[in-house]
Coordinates of C-alpha atoms and ligand atoms in Angstrom, one line a residue:
E270 CA 0.3 -12.2 -10.9
L271 CA -2.2 -14.3 -8.1
E272 CA -4.0 -16.1 -10.3
E273 CA 0.0 -17.6 -12.0
G274 CA 0.4 -17.8 -8.6
I275 CA -2.8 -20.1 -7.8
E276 CA -2.2 -21.9 -10.8
Q277 CA 2.0 -22.6 -9.3
G278 CA 0.4 -23.4 -6.3
Q279 CA 2.7 -20.6 -5.0
F280 CA 0.0 -20.1 -2.5
K281 CA 0.0 -22.7 0.9
V282 CA -2.3 -22.8 3.6
Y283 CA -1.0 -23.2 6.6
F284 CA -3.2 -24.3 9.6
Q285 CA -2.3 -22.3 13.1
P286 CA -3.9 -24.7 16.7
V287 CA -5.7 -23.3 18.5
V288 CA -5.7 -25.0 21.8
D289 CA -8.4 -26.0 24.8
A290 CA -7.4 -23.3 27.9
M291 CA -7.9 -26.4 30.0
T292 CA -5.7 -29.6 28.7
G293 CA -3.8 -27.4 26.3
K294 CA -5.3 -30.3 23.9
I295 CA -5.7 -29.1 19.7
A296 CA -9.6 -27.8 20.0
S297 CA -9.6 -26.3 16.5
A298 CA -7.5 -24.5 13.9
E299 CA -7.9 -21.7 12.1
S300 CA -6.6 -21.7 8.4
L301 CA -3.9 -18.6 7.5
I302 CA -2.3 -18.3 3.8
R303 CA 1.0 -17.5 3.0
W304 CA 2.4 -17.2 -0.4
F305 CA 6.1 -17.9 -1.5
Y306 CA 6.7 -16.3 -4.2
P307 CA 9.5 -16.9 -6.7
E308 CA 13.2 -15.8 -6.3
K309 CA 11.8 -12.5 -3.7
G310 CA 10.6 -15.9 -1.7
F311 CA 8.2 -15.4 1.4
I312 CA 5.4 -12.1 1.3
S313 CA 3.6 -12.0 4.4
P314 CA -0.2 -11.7 3.9
G315 CA -0.3 -7.9 6.2
V316 CA 0.8 -7.1 2.7
F317 CA -1.0 -8.8 -0.4
I318 CA -4.1 -9.0 1.5
P319 CA -4.5 -5.4 1.5
A320 CA -3.5 -5.0 -1.7
L321 CA -5.6 -7.8 -3.6
E322 CA -8.3 -5.9 -1.4
E323 CA -7.3 -2.7 -2.9
S324 CA -7.5 -4.4 -6.4
G325 CA -10.1 -6.2 -5.9
H326 CA -8.8 -9.4 -5.7
I327 CA -9.2 -11.1 -2.5
S328 CA -11.8 -13.1 -2.7
E329 CA -10.8 -15.5 -5.9
L330 CA -7.6 -16.4 -3.0
D331 CA -10.4 -16.4 -0.6
L332 CA -12.2 -19.1 -2.8
Y333 CA -8.9 -20.5 -3.2
V334 CA -8.3 -21.6 0.7
L335 CA -12.1 -21.8 1.1
D336 CA -11.6 -24.8 -0.7
S337 CA -8.6 -26.4 0.1
V338 CA -9.4 -26.6 3.8
N339 CA -13.0 -27.6 3.0
E340 CA -11.4 -31.5 0.6
F341 CA -8.6 -30.6 3.9
Q342 CA -11.3 -32.0 6.0
K343 CA -13.6 -34.0 4.1
K344 CA -10.7 -36.2 3.6
R345 CA -9.9 -36.1 6.9
Y346 CA -13.8 -36.6 7.7
Q347 CA -14.0 -39.9 5.4
S348 CA -11.1 -41.7 6.2
D349 CA -12.4 -41.3 9.6
K350 CA -8.8 -39.6 11.0
I351 CA -8.9 -37.1 14.0
T352 CA -10.6 -33.6 12.3
V353 CA -11.4 -30.8 14.7
P354 CA -12.6 -27.6 13.4
V355 CA -10.3 -25.1 11.1
S356 CA -11.9 -21.1 10.6
T357 CA -10.9 -18.9 7.5
N358 CA -11.2 -16.1 7.4
L359 CA -13.2 -14.4 5.1
S360 CA -13.0 -10.6 3.8
W361 CA -15.6 -7.8 3.3
M362 CA -14.9 -7.8 -0.2
D363 CA -16.8 -11.3 -0.6
F364 CA -19.7 -10.8 0.3
Y365 CA -20.2 -9.2 -2.5
D366 CA -18.8 -11.8 -4.4
E367 CA -21.6 -14.1 -5.9
T368 CA -19.0 -17.1 -6.2
I369 CA -18.0 -17.1 -2.8
M370 CA -21.8 -16.5 -1.8
N371 CA -22.9 -19.0 -4.4
W372 CA -20.3 -21.9 -2.1
L373 CA -21.1 -20.0 1.3
E374 CA -25.0 -21.9 -0.2
K375 CA -23.6 -24.4 -1.3
K376 CA -22.3 -25.9 2.0
C377 CA -25.0 -24.5 3.7
A378 CA -26.5 -27.7 2.2
D379 CA -23.2 -30.2 1.7
A380 CA -23.9 -33.0 4.1
S381 CA -20.8 -34.1 3.2
M382 CA -19.3 -34.0 6.6
P383 CA -20.7 -32.5 9.9
S384 CA -20.8 -28.4 9.4
G385 CA -19.6 -27.8 12.6
L386 CA -16.0 -28.6 10.9
C387 CA -15.9 -25.4 8.3
R388 CA -16.0 -22.4 10.8
M389 CA -16.3 -18.2 9.7
E390 CA -14.1 -15.6 10.7
I391 CA -14.8 -11.7 9.8
T392 CA -13.2 -9.1 11.8
E393 CA -15.2 -5.9 13.5
T394 CA -14.1 -3.8 10.4
S395 CA -15.2 -5.7 7.6
Y396 CA -18.8 -6.9 9.7
A397 CA -19.3 -2.5 9.7
A398 CA -18.5 -2.6 5.7
I399 CA -21.2 -5.2 5.0
E400 CA -24.3 -3.7 4.5
A401 CA -27.4 -4.6 6.8
D402 CA -28.5 -7.1 4.5
R403 CA -25.7 -9.3 4.1
N404 CA -27.0 -10.0 7.6
A405 CA -29.3 -13.0 5.9
T406 CA -25.7 -15.0 5.0
L407 CA -24.3 -14.8 8.0
E408 CA -27.6 -15.6 9.9
A409 CA -27.7 -18.9 7.2
L410 CA -24.5 -20.0 7.7
R411 CA -24.8 -19.8 12.0
E412 CA -28.6 -21.6 11.4
A413 CA -26.5 -24.5 8.9
G414 CA -24.9 -25.0 12.4
I415 CA -21.1 -22.8 10.4
L416 CA -19.7 -21.3 13.5
L417 CA -19.2 -17.2 12.5
L418 CA -16.4 -16.1 14.5
L419 CA -15.5 -12.5 15.7
D420 CA -11.6 -11.7 14.1
D421 CA -9.7 -9.3 16.4
F422 CA -11.5 -8.6 18.8
G423 CA -11.4 -4.6 20.4
S424 CA -9.2 -3.1 17.8
G425 CA -11.8 -2.0 15.4
Y426 CA -14.4 1.0 16.0
S427 CA -18.2 0.0 16.5
S428 CA -17.4 -3.2 18.3
L429 CA -20.3 -2.6 20.8
N430 CA -22.6 -2.1 18.0
V431 CA -21.5 -5.3 15.6
L432 CA -22.5 -7.4 19.4
K433 CA -26.1 -6.3 20.0
D434 CA -26.3 -7.2 15.8
I435 CA -25.0 -10.2 14.9
D436 CA -25.2 -13.6 16.7
I437 CA -21.6 -14.7 16.6
D438 CA -19.6 -17.7 18.5
V439 CA -16.4 -17.5 18.8
L440 CA -15.3 -13.7 20.0
K441 CA -11.4 -14.0 19.5
I442 CA -9.5 -11.3 21.6
D443 CA -6.3 -10.1 20.2
M444 CA -3.7 -10.3 23.1
R445 CA -1.5 -7.9 21.1
F446 CA -4.4 -5.0 22.4
L447 CA -2.2 -5.1 25.2
S448 CA 0.2 -3.9 24.2
K449 CA 3.8 -3.9 25.9
G450 CA 4.5 -1.5 28.4
S451 CA 0.5 -0.5 29.1
S452 CA -0.6 -1.1 32.4
E453 CA -1.4 -4.8 32.9
E454 CA -3.9 -4.1 35.8
R455 CA -6.0 -2.6 33.8
G456 CA -5.4 -4.5 31.0
E457 CA -6.5 -7.3 33.2
K458 CA -10.0 -6.3 34.3
I459 CA -10.6 -4.9 30.9
L460 CA -10.2 -9.3 29.7
E461 CA -11.4 -10.5 33.3
A462 CA -15.3 -7.8 31.7
V463 CA -14.8 -9.5 28.1
I464 CA -14.7 -12.7 29.2
K465 CA -17.9 -12.0 31.4
M466 CA -19.1 -10.0 28.4
A467 CA -18.7 -13.2 26.2
K468 CA -20.1 -15.8 28.3
S469 CA -23.0 -13.4 29.7
L470 CA -23.8 -13.3 25.5
D471 CA -23.1 -16.9 25.2
M472 CA -19.9 -16.5 23.3
L473 CA -17.1 -18.9 23.3
V474 CA -14.1 -16.7 24.0
I475 CA -10.2 -17.5 22.1
A476 CA -7.6 -15.4 23.1
E477 CA -5.0 -15.1 19.9
G478 CA -2.2 -13.9 20.3
V479 CA -0.3 -15.5 22.6
E480 CA 3.6 -15.7 23.7
E481 CA 4.1 -15.6 26.8
E482 CA 2.8 -18.4 30.1
K483 CA 2.4 -15.0 32.3
Q484 CA -0.6 -14.2 29.5
V485 CA -1.8 -18.2 29.6
K486 CA -2.1 -18.6 33.7
M487 CA -4.3 -15.0 33.2
L488 CA -6.2 -15.9 31.1
K489 CA -7.0 -19.6 32.3
R490 CA -7.5 -17.5 35.6
L491 CA -9.8 -14.8 34.0
G492 CA -12.1 -18.4 32.5
C493 CA -11.1 -17.9 28.8
D494 CA -11.7 -20.9 27.1
Y495 CA -9.5 -21.3 24.0
I496 CA -5.4 -19.7 23.3
Q497 CA -3.9 -19.5 20.1
G498 CA -0.8 -18.3 19.5
Y499 CA 3.6 -18.8 19.5
Y500 CA 3.1 -20.0 23.2
F501 CA 1.9 -23.5 22.2
A502 CA 2.8 -23.1 18.1
K503 CA 2.8 -21.3 15.0
P504 CA 1.4 -21.2 11.8
M505 CA 2.3 -24.5 10.4
P506 CA 2.4 -25.7 6.7
K507 CA -0.1 -29.2 6.4
K508 CA 2.5 -32.0 6.9
D509 CA 3.1 -30.4 9.9
Y510 CA -0.4 -29.6 11.5
V511 CA -0.9 -33.3 10.9
K512 CA 1.4 -34.7 12.3
L513 CA 0.7 -32.5 15.7
L514 CA -2.8 -33.3 15.2
Q515 CA -2.2 -37.2 15.3
K516 CA 0.7 -37.1 18.1
S517 CA -2.1 -34.1 21.0
R518 CA -4.6 -37.7 21.3
Ligands
C2E2 P1 -5.3 -12.7 12.1 O1 -6.8 -13.4 10.8 O2 -6.0 -12.0 13.2 O3 -4.6 -14.3 12.3 C1 -3.6 -14.2 13.0 C2 -2.6 -13.1 13.1 O4 -1.7 -13.1 13.8 C3 -1.7 -14.3 12.3 O5 -0.7 -13.3 11.3 C4 -0.8 -14.7 13.0 O6 0.2 -15.7 11.9 C5 -0.7 -14.5 13.6 N1 -0.2 -14.6 15.0 C6 -0.6 -15.9 15.5 N2 -0.1 -16.0 17.0 C7 0.4 -15.1 17.2 C8 1.7 -15.0 18.2 O7 1.6 -15.2 19.1 N3 2.6 -14.0 18.4 C9 2.6 -13.0 17.3 N4 3.3 -11.5 17.2 N5 1.3 -13.2 15.7 C10 0.5 -13.7 15.4 P2 -1.2 -13.6 9.6 O8 -0.9 -15.1 9.2 O9 0.7 -12.4 9.2 O10 -2.2 -12.9 8.7 C11 -2.1 -11.9 9.2 C12 -3.7 -11.8 8.7 O11 -3.8 -11.8 7.2 C13 -5.2 -12.3 9.3 O12 -4.7 -11.8 10.7 C14 -5.9 -12.1 8.9 O13 -6.8 -11.2 8.6 C15 -5.7 -12.2 7.2 N6 -5.7 -13.4 6.9 C16 -4.7 -14.4 6.4 N7 -4.8 -15.3 6.0 C17 -6.2 -14.9 5.4 C18 -6.7 -15.4 4.0 O14 -7.0 -16.4 3.5 N8 -7.9 -14.6 3.4 C19 -8.5 -13.6 4.2 N9 -9.6 -12.3 3.5 N10 -7.6 -13.1 5.0 C20 -6.4 -14.2 5.3
MG3 MG1 -7.9 -14.7 11.7
MG4 MG1 -7.1 -11.9 14.6

């Protein structure tokens, strides 16, 4: 039902703002896909993305998201509207999909807007599933000015390997790794060390999944660069995101 869903516009790209920790202003955003399925209503990406990966169809959806975000960014940029970078989530399967690889290659050569306006997110787990030669693709993206974000840092198995092997521009730490009930003091120490490590590797840090003021205060104290989470804004439809963007400047 994926193709039909895409054709009928059941899939919507939502945007979640990422704010500058110091100023609270929107610095960038993440695109997150939503499926509004007829009759059954909203289906969470946590459910259909693993299913699409299992059936080998995730790249069709990712291509749709890449195209939508690219068009959105290009339109805003070319009409002189406030435009901040937007990142798109890539599945490990995308690196084995010819259409996506061609898309990325074309994107690298696209001069119709600054390449920094589109960013790519990969997880540690998906990086681990990409064979060594795929590094060349990631490097080409970076050389073309497309920033790479390492998503869900700390929740996989090979974090340090990944950091050693590829140049990553932005580290995304999911605050949910500090599960409720675990020692806050230990959590803060780990965060502090990770942020320091990221800085010494010239990486910027986004903390995601930030829901409480207490967390915001701590992250500012530890020198985290950017914050994403329900505390500031939930993922929202394009029209709401555009309004917020307009208001934030
Ligand atoms: P992710 O890339 O790590 O995205 C962050 C997830 O955390 C999103 O879940 C977002 O809605 C949620 N989130 C943001 N702030 C908070 C918060 O303060 N508290 C809590 N509890 N959650 C927060 P979502 O949208 O359900 O997406 C789940 C995952 O599905 C994403 O995790 C990503 O891995 C994947 N995904 C989403 N869109 C796409 C896509 O277009 N392509 C691919 N391949 N994967 C996608
Ligand atoms: Mg992500
Ligand atoms: Mg994440």
